[in-house]
Tab-separated table of C-alpha atoms and ligand atoms in Angstrom:
chain	number	residue	atom	x	y	z
A	1	UNK	CA	74.172	84.082	92.103
A	2	UNK	CA	77.798	83.233	92.738
A	3	UNK	CA	78.790	82.954	96.369
A	4	UNK	CA	81.657	85.157	97.379
A	5	UNK	CA	84.884	83.292	97.881
A	6	UNK	CA	85.671	85.775	100.621
A	7	UNK	CA	82.988	84.004	102.643
A	8	UNK	CA	83.752	80.501	101.370
A	9	UNK	CA	87.478	80.855	102.023
A	10	UNK	CA	88.675	84.138	103.496
A	11	UNK	CA	92.287	83.390	102.594
A	12	UNK	CA	91.511	83.348	98.828
A	13	UNK	CA	90.765	86.380	96.646
A	14	UNK	CA	87.034	86.801	95.975
A	15	UNK	CA	85.925	85.398	92.606
A	16	UNK	CA	82.274	86.444	92.244
A	17	UNK	CA	82.162	85.445	88.554
A	18	UNK	CA	83.775	82.054	89.257
A	19	UNK	CA	86.339	82.550	86.458
A	20	UNK	CA	89.320	80.213	85.965
A	21	UNK	CA	92.853	81.655	86.097
A	22	UNK	CA	94.610	82.251	82.769
A	23	UNK	CA	98.310	81.490	82.795
A	24	UNK	CA	99.506	81.986	79.195
A	25	UNK	CA	101.589	85.128	78.637
A	26	UNK	CA	103.741	86.092	75.706
A	27	UNK	CA	105.953	88.994	74.695
A	28	UNK	CA	106.722	88.952	70.986
A	29	UNK	CA	109.931	90.407	69.512
A	30	UNK	CA	109.935	93.953	68.130
A	31	UNK	CA	107.875	94.528	64.987
A	32	UNK	CA	110.088	95.159	61.929
A	33	UNK	CA	108.138	98.258	60.910
A	34	UNK	CA	107.079	100.012	64.139
A	35	UNK	CA	109.835	98.712	66.420
A	36	UNK	CA	107.327	97.894	69.195
A	37	UNK	CA	106.802	94.508	70.796
A	38	UNK	CA	103.335	92.987	71.024
A	39	UNK	CA	101.998	91.092	74.026
A	40	UNK	CA	99.402	88.509	74.938
A	41	UNK	CA	97.814	87.738	78.295
A	42	UNK	CA	95.398	84.841	78.252
A	43	UNK	CA	93.369	85.397	75.067
A	44	UNK	CA	93.873	89.177	75.050
A	45	UNK	CA	96.335	90.600	72.537
A	46	UNK	CA	98.059	94.025	72.697
A	47	UNK	CA	99.813	95.800	69.814
A	48	UNK	CA	100.789	99.442	69.341
A	49	UNK	CA	101.485	101.495	66.245
A	50	UNK	CA	102.238	105.184	65.714
A	51	UNK	CA	98.875	106.405	67.009
A	52	UNK	CA	96.991	103.622	68.755
A	53	UNK	CA	97.035	100.714	71.150
A	54	UNK	CA	95.109	97.840	69.574
A	55	UNK	CA	93.489	95.326	71.902
A	56	UNK	CA	92.039	92.040	70.657
A	57	UNK	CA	90.109	89.200	72.304
A	58	UNK	CA	88.089	86.253	70.981
A	59	UNK	CA	85.322	87.862	68.946
A	60	UNK	CA	86.344	91.488	69.341
A	61	UNK	CA	88.865	94.265	68.934
A	62	UNK	CA	89.254	97.790	70.293
A	63	UNK	CA	91.653	100.715	69.915
A	64	UNK	CA	92.668	103.630	72.120
A	65	UNK	CA	94.801	106.675	71.308
A	66	UNK	CA	98.243	105.683	72.557
A	67	UNK	CA	98.653	108.730	74.831
A	68	UNK	CA	95.416	107.939	76.680
A	69	UNK	CA	96.268	104.235	76.807
A	70	UNK	CA	99.772	104.799	78.223
A	71	UNK	CA	98.534	107.276	80.839
A	72	UNK	CA	95.897	104.762	81.974
A	73	UNK	CA	98.275	101.777	81.879
A	74	UNK	CA	100.799	103.783	83.914
A	75	UNK	CA	98.261	104.345	86.707
A	76	UNK	CA	97.155	100.703	86.689
A	77	UNK	CA	100.803	99.614	86.994
A	78	UNK	CA	101.806	102.202	89.607
A	79	UNK	CA	98.749	101.512	91.732
A	80	UNK	CA	99.042	97.713	91.566
A	81	UNK	CA	95.548	97.585	89.942
A	82	UNK	CA	94.334	99.955	92.687
A	83	UNK	CA	90.970	99.627	94.456
A	84	UNK	CA	88.179	98.056	92.405
A	85	UNK	CA	87.846	98.789	88.697
A	86	UNK	CA	90.217	100.844	86.567
A	87	UNK	CA	88.394	101.694	83.320
A	88	UNK	CA	90.977	102.720	80.695
A	89	UNK	CA	87.991	104.007	78.694
A	90	UNK	CA	84.365	102.891	78.262
A	91	UNK	CA	85.442	99.453	76.962
A	92	UNK	CA	88.731	98.166	78.363
A	93	UNK	CA	89.882	97.845	81.972
A	94	UNK	CA	90.803	95.778	85.017
A	95	UNK	CA	89.086	94.887	88.297
A	96	UNK	CA	91.227	94.151	91.333
A	97	UNK	CA	90.492	91.188	93.580
A	98	UNK	CA	93.693	91.707	95.594
A	99	UNK	CA	95.965	88.876	94.528
A	100	UNK	CA	93.982	88.129	91.392
A	101	UNK	CA	92.677	90.529	88.778
A	102	UNK	CA	90.073	90.483	86.012
A	103	UNK	CA	90.827	92.058	82.640
A	104	UNK	CA	87.791	92.904	80.551
A	105	UNK	CA	86.405	94.301	77.330
A	106	UNK	CA	82.910	95.750	77.594
A	107	UNK	CA	82.151	94.360	81.064
A	108	UNK	CA	81.320	97.839	82.411
A	109	UNK	CA	79.515	98.989	79.256
A	110	UNK	CA	75.764	98.487	79.088
A	111	UNK	CA	75.630	97.826	75.322
A	112	UNK	CA	78.293	95.106	75.508
A	113	UNK	CA	76.626	93.514	78.532
A	114	UNK	CA	73.133	93.495	76.991
A	115	UNK	CA	74.364	92.099	73.684
A	116	UNK	CA	76.386	89.387	75.417
A	117	UNK	CA	79.643	90.592	73.850
A	118	UNK	CA	81.429	91.549	77.072
A	119	UNK	CA	84.577	89.460	77.576
A	120	UNK	CA	86.423	88.856	80.861
A	121	UNK	CA	89.486	86.840	81.834
A	122	UNK	CA	91.140	86.384	85.197
A	123	UNK	CA	94.830	86.399	86.109
A	124	UNK	CA	97.180	86.195	89.039
A	125	UNK	CA	97.958	89.865	89.765
A	126	UNK	CA	101.742	89.514	89.760
A	127	UNK	CA	101.717	87.640	86.445
A	128	UNK	CA	99.541	90.192	84.632
A	129	UNK	CA	101.552	92.987	86.264
A	130	UNK	CA	104.761	91.575	84.791
A	131	UNK	CA	103.318	91.836	81.249
A	132	UNK	CA	101.857	95.305	81.907
A	133	UNK	CA	105.256	96.527	83.134
A	134	UNK	CA	106.978	95.154	80.029
A	135	UNK	CA	104.332	96.855	77.891
A	136	UNK	CA	104.624	100.298	79.518
A	137	UNK	CA	108.427	100.029	79.323
A	138	UNK	CA	108.502	99.069	75.662
A	139	UNK	CA	105.732	101.368	74.436
A	140	UNK	CA	106.971	104.546	76.176
A	141	UNK	CA	109.424	106.491	74.031
A	142	UNK	CA	112.272	108.707	75.151
A	143	UNK	CA	111.027	112.117	76.279
A	144	UNK	CA	107.488	110.981	77.042
A	145	UNK	CA	106.343	110.665	80.660
A	146	UNK	CA	102.880	109.126	81.076
A	147	UNK	CA	102.700	110.487	84.648
A	148	UNK	CA	103.152	114.086	83.509
A	149	UNK	CA	100.527	116.593	82.410
A	150	UNK	CA	100.444	116.896	78.593
A	151	UNK	CA	101.964	120.416	78.595
A	152	UNK	CA	104.918	119.155	80.647
A	153	UNK	CA	106.095	116.264	78.517
A	154	UNK	CA	106.925	115.187	74.977
A	155	UNK	CA	104.751	113.339	72.485
A	156	UNK	CA	104.136	109.576	72.570
A	157	UNK	CA	103.427	109.191	68.842
A	158	UNK	CA	105.331	107.426	66.080
A	159	UNK	CA	107.663	104.464	65.824
A	160	UNK	CA	109.827	103.155	68.640
A	161	UNK	CA	112.309	105.801	69.710
A	162	UNK	CA	114.275	105.000	72.867
A	163	UNK	CA	112.603	104.608	76.243
A	164	UNK	CA	111.993	106.399	79.549
A	165	UNK	CA	112.477	103.732	82.198
A	166	UNK	CA	113.080	106.109	85.154
A	167	UNK	CA	109.686	107.738	84.503
A	168	UNK	CA	107.680	104.538	84.123
A	169	UNK	CA	109.289	102.693	87.042
A	170	UNK	CA	108.603	105.318	89.731
A	171	UNK	CA	107.571	103.808	93.034
A	172	UNK	CA	104.337	104.967	94.628
A	173	UNK	CA	105.149	106.818	97.869
A	174	UNK	CA	103.589	105.214	100.942
A	175	UNK	CA	104.362	106.724	104.319
A	176	UNK	CA	104.082	104.273	107.216
A	177	UNK	CA	102.977	106.882	109.768
A	178	UNK	CA	103.585	110.420	108.473
A	179	UNK	CA	105.830	112.077	105.907
A	180	UNK	CA	108.888	113.607	107.546
A	181	UNK	CA	109.044	111.389	110.653
A	182	UNK	CA	112.451	109.783	111.296
A	183	UNK	CA	112.780	106.682	109.099
A	184	UNK	CA	109.591	107.466	107.195
A	185	UNK	CA	109.024	109.021	103.728
A	186	UNK	CA	111.298	112.085	103.416
A	187	UNK	CA	110.234	115.632	102.513
A	188	UNK	CA	110.662	116.807	98.922
A	189	UNK	CA	113.338	119.418	98.236
A	190	UNK	CA	115.185	120.959	95.292
A	191	UNK	CA	118.217	118.936	96.360
A	192	UNK	CA	116.300	115.652	96.326
A	193	UNK	CA	115.100	116.341	92.790
A	194	UNK	CA	111.644	117.742	93.490
A	195	UNK	CA	111.491	121.401	92.423
A	196	UNK	CA	108.276	123.373	92.891
A	197	UNK	CA	105.930	122.823	89.943
A	198	UNK	CA	105.462	125.800	87.615
A	199	UNK	CA	101.764	126.060	88.470
A	200	UNK	CA	102.521	126.096	92.229
A	201	UNK	CA	105.299	128.723	92.093
A	202	UNK	CA	103.261	130.944	94.443
A	203	UNK	CA	102.777	128.263	97.147
A	204	UNK	CA	104.666	129.289	100.345
A	205	UNK	CA	107.510	126.923	101.189
A	206	UNK	CA	107.694	127.786	104.901
A	207	UNK	CA	107.914	124.959	107.412
A	208	UNK	CA	106.014	124.753	110.717
A	209	UNK	CA	107.773	125.997	113.827
A	210	UNK	CA	108.576	122.923	115.897
A	211	UNK	CA	109.770	123.387	119.498
A	212	UNK	CA	110.393	119.976	121.064
A	213	UNK	CA	111.470	119.657	124.684
A	214	UNK	CA	114.783	117.804	125.118
A	215	UNK	CA	114.266	114.087	124.440
A	216	UNK	CA	111.161	114.571	122.264
A	217	UNK	CA	112.890	115.729	119.074
A	218	UNK	CA	111.724	112.632	117.176
A	219	UNK	CA	108.135	112.639	118.425
A	220	UNK	CA	107.126	116.267	117.996
A	221	UNK	CA	106.863	116.514	114.234
A	222	UNK	CA	105.109	118.526	111.564
A	223	UNK	CA	105.621	119.385	107.904
A	224	UNK	CA	104.165	121.630	105.207
A	225	UNK	CA	101.816	119.345	103.270
A	226	UNK	CA	100.962	122.044	100.710
A	227	UNK	CA	104.655	122.673	99.987
A	228	UNK	CA	105.172	118.901	99.733
A	229	UNK	CA	102.349	118.646	97.167
A	230	UNK	CA	103.606	121.667	95.236
A	231	UNK	CA	106.751	119.621	94.565
A	232	UNK	CA	105.045	116.483	93.289
A	233	UNK	CA	106.488	115.513	89.902
A	234	UNK	CA	103.486	113.404	88.884
A	235	UNK	CA	99.771	113.925	88.314
A	236	UNK	CA	96.854	111.731	89.372
A	237	UNK	CA	99.030	109.492	91.519
A	238	UNK	CA	97.852	109.469	95.144
A	239	UNK	CA	100.615	108.753	97.662
A	240	UNK	CA	100.075	107.872	101.298
A	241	UNK	CA	101.127	110.762	103.583
A	242	UNK	CA	99.574	109.892	106.961
A	243	UNK	CA	98.066	106.741	108.416
A	244	UNK	CA	95.575	106.044	111.228
A	245	UNK	CA	95.271	102.238	111.205
A	246	UNK	CA	93.498	101.599	107.842
A	247	UNK	CA	92.647	105.267	107.241
A	248	UNK	CA	94.989	106.467	104.509
A	249	UNK	CA	95.440	110.127	103.568
A	250	UNK	CA	96.552	109.942	99.924
A	251	UNK	CA	97.029	113.509	98.673
A	252	UNK	CA	98.061	114.127	95.094
A	253	UNK	CA	98.507	116.891	92.557
A	254	UNK	CA	96.141	116.928	89.599
A	255	UNK	CA	96.351	118.549	86.180
A	256	UNK	CA	94.417	117.804	82.974
A	257	UNK	CA	92.278	114.626	83.124
A	258	UNK	CA	92.353	111.629	85.453
A	259	UNK	CA	93.520	109.068	82.869
A	260	UNK	CA	91.029	106.411	83.987
A	261	UNK	CA	87.416	106.218	85.039
A	262	UNK	CA	87.865	104.789	88.504
A	263	UNK	CA	85.120	102.468	89.722
A	264	UNK	CA	86.105	102.010	93.345
A	265	UNK	CA	84.761	98.994	95.237
A	266	UNK	CA	84.190	101.152	98.353
A	267	UNK	CA	83.297	104.775	99.065
A	268	UNK	CA	86.179	107.116	98.255
A	269	UNK	CA	86.403	110.639	99.685
A	270	UNK	CA	87.809	113.756	98.048
A	271	UNK	CA	88.997	116.788	99.983
A	272	UNK	CA	89.822	119.607	97.584
A	273	UNK	CA	92.820	121.394	99.111
A	274	UNK	CA	93.372	124.000	96.399
A	275	UNK	CA	91.911	125.290	93.157
A	276	UNK	CA	89.189	123.344	91.364
A	277	UNK	CA	88.436	119.880	89.995
A	278	UNK	CA	85.291	118.952	88.081
A	279	UNK	CA	84.246	115.322	88.484
A	280	UNK	CA	81.900	113.369	86.291
A	281	UNK	CA	80.285	110.331	87.831
A	282	UNK	CA	78.703	107.458	85.957
A	283	UNK	CA	77.083	104.226	87.037
A	284	UNK	CA	79.829	101.768	88.032
A	285	UNK	CA	78.312	98.835	86.171
A	286	UNK	CA	76.706	100.399	83.064
A	287	UNK	CA	78.457	103.719	82.452
A	288	UNK	CA	75.202	105.705	82.531
A	289	UNK	CA	75.752	109.350	83.563
A	290	UNK	CA	74.829	110.274	87.131
A	291	UNK	CA	76.245	113.633	88.139
A	292	UNK	CA	78.863	116.342	87.812
A	293	UNK	CA	80.584	117.510	90.987
A	294	UNK	CA	82.410	120.847	91.007
A	295	UNK	CA	84.918	120.953	93.880
A	296	UNK	CA	86.554	124.191	94.997
A	297	UNK	CA	89.177	124.708	97.717
A	298	UNK	CA	87.805	123.391	101.002
A	299	UNK	CA	85.052	121.277	99.457
A	300	UNK	CA	84.587	117.692	100.628
A	301	UNK	CA	82.579	114.989	98.844
A	302	UNK	CA	82.322	111.230	98.624
A	303	UNK	CA	82.231	109.068	95.536
A	304	UNK	CA	79.630	106.403	96.325
A	305	UNK	CA	80.757	102.783	95.879
A	306	UNK	CA	78.395	102.288	92.906
A	307	UNK	CA	79.815	105.036	90.662
A	308	UNK	CA	82.882	105.416	88.502
A	309	UNK	CA	84.507	108.837	88.604
A	310	UNK	CA	86.829	110.912	86.430
A	311	UNK	CA	88.298	114.299	87.325
A	312	UNK	CA	89.210	117.341	85.207
A	313	UNK	CA	91.625	119.984	86.524
A	314	UNK	CA	92.418	123.054	84.371
A	315	UNK	CA	95.057	124.352	86.746
A	316	UNK	CA	97.265	121.976	88.693
A	317	UNK	CA	95.445	121.479	91.984
A	318	UNK	CA	95.935	119.724	95.311
A	319	UNK	CA	93.519	116.925	96.103
A	320	UNK	CA	93.384	114.794	99.230
A	321	UNK	CA	92.100	111.351	98.289
A	322	UNK	CA	90.968	109.574	101.441
A	323	UNK	CA	90.836	105.786	101.354
A	324	UNK	CA	89.839	103.133	103.861
A	325	UNK	CA	92.276	100.331	103.086
A	326	UNK	CA	90.411	97.637	105.018
A	327	UNK	CA	90.442	94.375	103.032
A	328	UNK	CA	86.997	93.487	104.391
A	329	UNK	CA	85.098	96.224	102.562
A	330	UNK	CA	84.741	94.986	98.950
A	331	UNK	CA	82.951	91.776	99.970
A	332	UNK	CA	80.683	93.662	102.391
A	333	UNK	CA	79.647	96.053	99.612
A	334	UNK	CA	79.244	93.277	97.023
A	335	UNK	CA	76.986	91.331	99.362
A	336	UNK	CA	74.935	94.374	100.287
A	337	UNK	CA	76.147	94.323	103.907
A	338	UNK	CA	77.676	97.796	103.650
A	339	UNK	CA	76.079	100.822	102.010
A	340	UNK	CA	77.307	102.474	98.812
A	341	UNK	CA	77.032	105.841	100.546
A	342	UNK	CA	78.650	105.927	104.004
A	343	UNK	CA	76.205	108.340	105.678
A	344	UNK	CA	72.450	108.863	105.244
A	345	UNK	CA	70.863	112.026	106.537
B	1	UNK	CA	106.026	136.766	89.110
B	2	UNK	CA	104.094	133.541	88.805
B	3	UNK	CA	101.848	132.998	85.791
B	4	UNK	CA	99.441	131.007	87.940
B	5	UNK	CA	97.543	131.809	91.104
B	6	UNK	CA	96.902	128.958	93.492
B	7	UNK	CA	93.536	129.315	95.222
B	8	UNK	CA	93.271	128.251	98.867
B	9	UNK	CA	90.245	129.065	100.963
B	10	UNK	CA	90.047	130.293	104.538
B	11	UNK	CA	87.453	130.550	107.267
B	12	UNK	CA	86.776	134.155	106.272
B	13	UNK	CA	87.006	133.734	102.516
B	14	UNK	CA	85.862	130.682	100.613
B	15	UNK	CA	83.761	129.693	97.664
B	16	UNK	CA	81.697	126.504	97.568
B	17	UNK	CA	81.369	124.243	94.565
B	18	UNK	CA	78.256	122.234	93.827
B	19	UNK	CA	76.774	118.908	92.760
B	20	UNK	CA	74.937	119.097	89.428
B	21	UNK	CA	72.634	116.144	88.992
B	22	UNK	CA	71.992	114.195	85.787
B	23	UNK	CA	70.357	111.119	87.313
B	24	UNK	CA	71.206	110.932	91.010
B	25	UNK	CA	70.502	112.425	94.439
B	26	UNK	CA	72.908	115.149	95.638
B	27	UNK	CA	72.726	113.651	99.143
B	28	UNK	CA	74.724	110.676	97.806
B	29	UNK	CA	77.808	112.901	97.548
B	30	UNK	CA	77.773	114.264	101.134
B	31	UNK	CA	79.041	117.532	99.684
B	32	UNK	CA	80.215	120.121	102.216
B	33	UNK	CA	82.910	122.754	102.594
B	34	UNK	CA	85.402	122.713	105.466
B	35	UNK	CA	85.620	126.506	105.782
B	36	UNK	CA	81.855	126.779	105.775
B	37	UNK	CA	81.719	124.175	108.565
B	38	UNK	CA	84.385	125.990	110.611
B	39	UNK	CA	82.775	129.374	110.048
B	40	UNK	CA	79.438	128.122	111.403
B	41	UNK	CA	80.621	125.914	114.278
B	42	UNK	CA	81.342	126.574	117.946
B	43	UNK	CA	85.045	126.660	118.877
B	44	UNK	CA	86.552	123.164	118.893
B	45	UNK	CA	83.348	121.386	117.947
B	46	UNK	CA	84.842	118.402	116.056
B	47	UNK	CA	82.466	118.081	113.121
B	48	UNK	CA	82.659	114.975	110.906
B	49	UNK	CA	82.862	116.031	107.241
B	50	UNK	CA	83.873	112.582	105.967
B	51	UNK	CA	83.246	109.097	107.318
B	52	UNK	CA	84.298	105.695	106.014
B	53	UNK	CA	83.183	102.936	108.399
B	54	UNK	CA	84.747	103.851	111.788
B	55	UNK	CA	87.175	106.406	110.369
B	56	UNK	CA	86.412	110.120	110.134
B	57	UNK	CA	87.814	113.415	109.009
B	58	UNK	CA	86.791	116.100	111.485
B	59	UNK	CA	86.832	119.835	110.953
B	60	UNK	CA	87.236	122.112	113.954
B	61	UNK	CA	87.044	125.851	114.307
B	62	UNK	CA	90.126	126.771	116.317
B	63	UNK	CA	89.516	129.866	118.430
B	64	UNK	CA	91.158	130.630	121.773
B	65	UNK	CA	92.284	127.638	123.837
B	66	UNK	CA	90.875	124.141	123.381
B	67	UNK	CA	90.351	121.471	126.028
B	68	UNK	CA	92.987	118.777	126.392
B	69	UNK	CA	92.387	115.694	124.244
B	70	UNK	CA	93.941	112.251	123.956
B	71	UNK	CA	93.297	109.143	121.849
B	72	UNK	CA	94.361	105.513	121.957
B	73	UNK	CA	95.827	105.853	118.460
B	74	UNK	CA	97.668	108.448	116.369
B	75	UNK	CA	95.729	111.364	114.941
B	76	UNK	CA	96.901	113.995	112.468
B	77	UNK	CA	95.925	117.650	112.324
B	78	UNK	CA	96.292	119.956	109.334
B	79	UNK	CA	95.897	123.717	109.565
B	80	UNK	CA	93.965	125.009	106.543
B	81	UNK	CA	94.307	128.755	106.959
B	82	UNK	CA	95.498	130.769	110.009
B	83	UNK	CA	98.117	130.114	112.709
B	84	UNK	CA	97.304	127.495	115.346
B	85	UNK	CA	99.561	126.258	118.147
B	86	UNK	CA	99.572	122.627	119.214
B	87	UNK	CA	100.792	121.756	122.735
B	88	UNK	CA	101.808	118.175	123.484
B	89	UNK	CA	102.271	116.347	126.794
B	90	UNK	CA	103.572	112.785	127.120
B	91	UNK	CA	101.205	111.050	129.553
B	92	UNK	CA	102.732	109.070	132.435
B	93	UNK	CA	99.831	106.609	132.271
B	94	UNK	CA	98.034	106.942	128.901
B	95	UNK	CA	95.777	103.925	129.569
B	96	UNK	CA	94.397	105.640	132.658
B	97	UNK	CA	93.545	108.747	130.621
B	98	UNK	CA	91.956	106.899	127.661
B	99	UNK	CA	90.792	103.283	127.418
B	100	UNK	CA	93.423	101.669	125.140
B	101	UNK	CA	90.638	99.803	123.271
B	102	UNK	CA	88.691	102.991	122.566
B	103	UNK	CA	88.534	104.971	119.337
B	104	UNK	CA	88.546	108.649	118.545
B	105	UNK	CA	89.575	111.682	120.546
B	106	UNK	CA	88.544	111.926	124.195
B	107	UNK	CA	88.232	115.207	126.027
B	108	UNK	CA	90.193	115.114	129.283
B	109	UNK	CA	88.544	116.763	132.286
B	110	UNK	CA	91.973	117.970	133.371
B	111	UNK	CA	95.509	117.432	132.207
B	112	UNK	CA	96.778	114.152	133.759
B	113	UNK	CA	100.345	113.790	134.983
B	114	UNK	CA	102.943	113.804	132.224
B	115	UNK	CA	105.954	115.531	130.752
B	116	UNK	CA	105.883	118.444	128.350
B	117	UNK	CA	106.830	117.222	124.859
B	118	UNK	CA	106.858	120.621	123.229
B	119	UNK	CA	104.755	122.660	120.885
B	120	UNK	CA	104.266	123.205	117.187
B	121	UNK	CA	103.068	126.336	115.429
B	122	UNK	CA	101.102	125.476	112.308
B	123	UNK	CA	100.406	127.767	109.382
B	124	UNK	CA	98.367	127.112	106.251
B	125	UNK	CA	98.887	123.595	104.908
B	126	UNK	CA	101.012	122.379	107.817
B	127	UNK	CA	100.310	118.895	109.177
B	128	UNK	CA	101.340	117.657	112.639
B	129	UNK	CA	101.183	114.270	114.290
B	130	UNK	CA	99.121	113.979	117.487
B	131	UNK	CA	100.908	110.860	118.673
B	132	UNK	CA	99.343	108.035	120.655
B	133	UNK	CA	100.313	108.302	124.301
B	134	UNK	CA	100.225	112.097	124.281
B	135	UNK	CA	97.633	114.635	125.326
B	136	UNK	CA	97.229	117.710	123.153
B	137	UNK	CA	95.471	121.021	123.024
B	138	UNK	CA	95.165	123.806	120.466
B	139	UNK	CA	95.537	127.565	120.830
B	140	UNK	CA	94.515	130.111	118.187
B	141	UNK	CA	94.608	133.898	118.459
B	142	UNK	CA	92.014	134.282	115.672
B	143	UNK	CA	89.491	131.818	114.235
B	144	UNK	CA	91.136	129.184	112.030
B	145	UNK	CA	90.207	125.902	110.339
B	146	UNK	CA	91.655	122.554	111.404
B	147	UNK	CA	91.243	119.225	109.605
B	148	UNK	CA	91.785	116.150	111.801
B	149	UNK	CA	92.338	112.563	110.611
B	150	UNK	CA	90.869	110.363	113.329
B	151	UNK	CA	88.279	107.740	114.258
B	152	UNK	CA	84.645	108.373	115.136
B	153	UNK	CA	84.605	108.930	118.905
B	154	UNK	CA	82.842	110.617	121.789
B	155	UNK	CA	83.868	114.108	120.656
B	156	UNK	CA	82.845	113.639	117.003
B	157	UNK	CA	79.832	115.757	116.067
B	158	UNK	CA	77.536	114.525	113.288
B	159	UNK	CA	75.414	117.238	111.735
B	160	UNK	CA	75.303	116.099	108.130
B	161	UNK	CA	71.906	117.634	107.372
B	162	UNK	CA	73.262	121.043	108.359
B	163	UNK	CA	76.503	120.903	106.377
B	164	UNK	CA	75.718	118.904	103.226
B	165	UNK	CA	74.105	119.935	99.945
B	166	UNK	CA	70.554	118.570	99.684
C	401	LIG	FE1	89.328	107.147	92.671
């Protein structure tokens, strides 16, 4: 079994598979027929046409509907490869080693693994990110927003037709201490371009009553988190709202389907703040079904570190994703020194 | 009129979801409901509903006045249903009130010397900072549900078997 590099050299990203870094990247000119550029990263190739993203690697090929692919790619880009594994579907995805990243076909799919056809390559995160950003920019047409719920945006199909750079280059919001504090992430308002979402039109927009004594105006602080979330212009995009050391409250608004099956490398908690989300969980490594979790307002549950999860939200809902951002956790879990489930009772 | 109704729960009106198993143990999901916890807890019992290494999310039933608390780090409180007041006092000597190396909220036997910082009145969905260096207490005219982002400490109550789906 491969020794973790986190133990061998704590300053280097862990490389449990001992893979070499790929450094060849290419962005081809626009195709004469479709108008889209194609891309290569290592030995992976990416091409889009009117309906699909086509992914190739030595010995294999795969295709995803372009809407699903762009929604997944958008999250992977916005989250900087996020925590652990981002499965675009049951075949293709990335696993984050924080500085370096693995891209794979079939590596989290039992049939591919058993037949020896899973394929994995490793990259420097910033280099792969550069290609992913070019891809999402080129493959997103005018009027289509991969962050938006399907009923709120245009269609991604067909040949190249303009672009939507403001939508695909949104920055993930990360408060340093708490939203609304002086110098920290500002509140969302109509004036700042964040109107209340149509499905949250009934959410009260009142603000807390704050009565600071003279001299404490900047330290006595509160804001309406529900109103803030009702004005989110994106779905399935957790943003940091409050921070206790490495404890990150990352609430988000959710509608339709989480565009990826997220295989976190640590336990991840969900606090359902409004409405309902149905989660399916599958084995992190094989994709075998494990459970369905129905969360209603006020429900709290954890996603164990050995599952992948995907959420389904009929009505736009408010979800508090709670992460522990400690860089020590993935290696502890990988080496069996920390449990997959944080509490046993 | 809105075409959609947003559903929030409260301590006196909530509906629980559930874990449906295919091939797993429901205990692995530590599934609970914050309103259910608040409804069945003593006032200001700080019940852990989520834990990730040293960090916790506590749920407290606010009812009447709470003791004074302080911590050696920031905490954040969110009101999930009915009105709760938060009173803040800047401590003259925070390290004397709470060991600066300690974690989690500490109950103070009495309010140490300090200056009034002010107060905040929270309604549903409102979040306030409980800043390091301050002591705080809550006041609620009727039972309400608070969610607190903190670290596991001497006031944190663990009663997972009582609150989680088995
Ligand atoms: Fe996740």
